[in-house]
Amino acid sequence: MFEWDENKNQLNIKKHGVSFDDAKKVFDDPARLTLFDEGHSQAEDRYFCIGKVNDGILTVRFVIRNGFIRIIGAGYWREGRKRYEERN
């Protein structure tokens, strides 16, 4: 169901402190938000999933490719937390 580039995963861990294995947990939050990423959807549609993971609000960037959710990036970003809290 999920896939990612392992090199991007390692870079994401170094830059944002979040592994893609942990990032996939955002999809388990029943109150999660899924938003279309208009700014980065040229070649294929990209999305944000924002939800609670552990004690924080995590934002995950992803595409749907060949029936898989392909994670592109993830982090505990203020904008995602703000949108989540406004909706919940």
Tab-separated table of C-alpha atoms in Angstrom:
chain	number	residue	atom	x	y	z
A	1	MET	CA	0.000	0.000	0.000
A	2	PHE	CA	2.915	2.379	0.725
A	3	GLU	CA	6.212	2.900	-1.046
A	4	TRP	CA	9.036	5.422	-1.095
A	5	ASP	CA	12.548	6.069	-2.263
A	6	GLU	CA	14.915	4.944	0.503
A	7	ASN	CA	17.418	7.718	-0.262
A	8	LYS	CA	14.652	10.318	0.197
A	9	ASN	CA	13.631	8.567	3.412
A	10	GLN	CA	17.155	8.892	4.819
A	11	LEU	CA	17.330	12.560	3.773
A	12	ASN	CA	13.943	13.200	5.383
A	13	ILE	CA	15.115	11.623	8.645
A	14	LYS	CA	18.191	13.864	8.676
A	15	LYS	CA	16.317	17.028	7.700
A	16	HIS	CA	12.980	16.630	9.536
A	17	GLY	CA	13.540	13.810	12.034
A	18	VAL	CA	10.712	11.696	10.572
A	19	SER	CA	11.041	8.327	8.859
A	20	PHE	CA	8.600	7.427	6.105
A	21	ASP	CA	7.705	4.299	8.061
A	22	ASP	CA	6.478	6.582	10.871
A	23	ALA	CA	4.929	8.983	8.347
A	24	LYS	CA	2.527	6.332	7.042
A	25	LYS	CA	0.864	6.312	10.487
A	26	VAL	CA	-0.772	9.646	9.607
A	27	PHE	CA	-3.248	7.709	7.455
A	28	ASP	CA	-4.511	5.891	10.578
A	29	ASP	CA	-5.849	9.108	12.152
A	30	PRO	CA	-9.653	9.130	11.636
A	31	ALA	CA	-9.599	12.949	11.872
A	32	ARG	CA	-6.861	13.332	9.208
A	33	LEU	CA	-7.121	15.895	6.419
A	34	THR	CA	-6.172	15.163	2.834
A	35	LEU	CA	-5.552	18.222	0.677
A	36	PHE	CA	-4.598	18.675	-2.972
A	37	ASP	CA	-1.154	20.285	-3.420
A	38	GLU	CA	-1.811	22.830	-6.161
A	39	GLY	CA	1.718	24.224	-6.064
A	40	HIS	CA	3.500	20.968	-6.900
A	41	SER	CA	1.080	19.065	-9.142
A	42	GLN	CA	2.546	19.593	-12.611
A	43	ALA	CA	3.512	16.097	-13.796
A	44	GLU	CA	1.202	14.202	-11.432
A	45	ASP	CA	-1.269	15.083	-8.697
A	46	ARG	CA	0.301	15.580	-5.270
A	47	TYR	CA	-1.426	15.655	-1.925
A	48	PHE	CA	-0.880	16.470	1.729
A	49	CYS	CA	-2.192	14.238	4.494
A	50	ILE	CA	-2.238	15.935	7.887
A	51	GLY	CA	-2.931	13.980	11.043
A	52	LYS	CA	-1.949	13.102	14.562
A	53	VAL	CA	1.049	10.813	15.019
A	54	ASN	CA	2.379	10.215	18.509
A	55	ASP	CA	2.024	13.582	20.256
A	56	GLY	CA	2.309	15.820	17.186
A	57	ILE	CA	0.500	16.821	14.017
A	58	LEU	CA	2.397	15.423	11.046
A	59	THR	CA	2.151	16.568	7.429
A	60	VAL	CA	2.943	13.973	4.753
A	61	ARG	CA	3.393	14.835	1.075
A	62	PHE	CA	2.490	12.007	-1.295
A	63	VAL	CA	1.326	10.917	-4.734
A	64	ILE	CA	-0.745	7.936	-5.765
A	65	ARG	CA	1.252	5.927	-8.263
A	66	ASN	CA	0.334	2.499	-9.646
A	67	GLY	CA	-2.121	1.918	-6.811
A	68	PHE	CA	0.426	2.740	-4.093
A	69	ILE	CA	0.701	5.752	-1.808
A	70	ARG	CA	4.215	6.993	-2.554
A	71	ILE	CA	5.506	9.171	0.271
A	72	ILE	CA	7.631	12.104	-0.878
A	73	GLY	CA	8.268	13.968	2.363
A	74	ALA	CA	7.056	14.404	5.930
A	75	GLY	CA	7.524	16.735	8.849
A	76	TYR	CA	5.941	18.391	11.858
A	77	TRP	CA	5.260	21.726	10.134
A	78	ARG	CA	3.343	24.647	11.651
A	79	GLU	CA	1.086	25.163	8.644
A	80	GLY	CA	-0.136	21.557	8.769
A	81	ARG	CA	-0.789	21.790	12.502
A	82	LYS	CA	-2.705	25.048	11.989
A	83	ARG	CA	-4.964	23.521	9.309
A	84	TYR	CA	-5.565	20.388	11.376
A	85	GLU	CA	-6.494	22.358	14.483
A	86	GLU	CA	-8.847	24.631	12.488
A	87	ARG	CA	-10.722	21.571	11.196
A	88	ASN	CA	-10.721	19.587	14.433
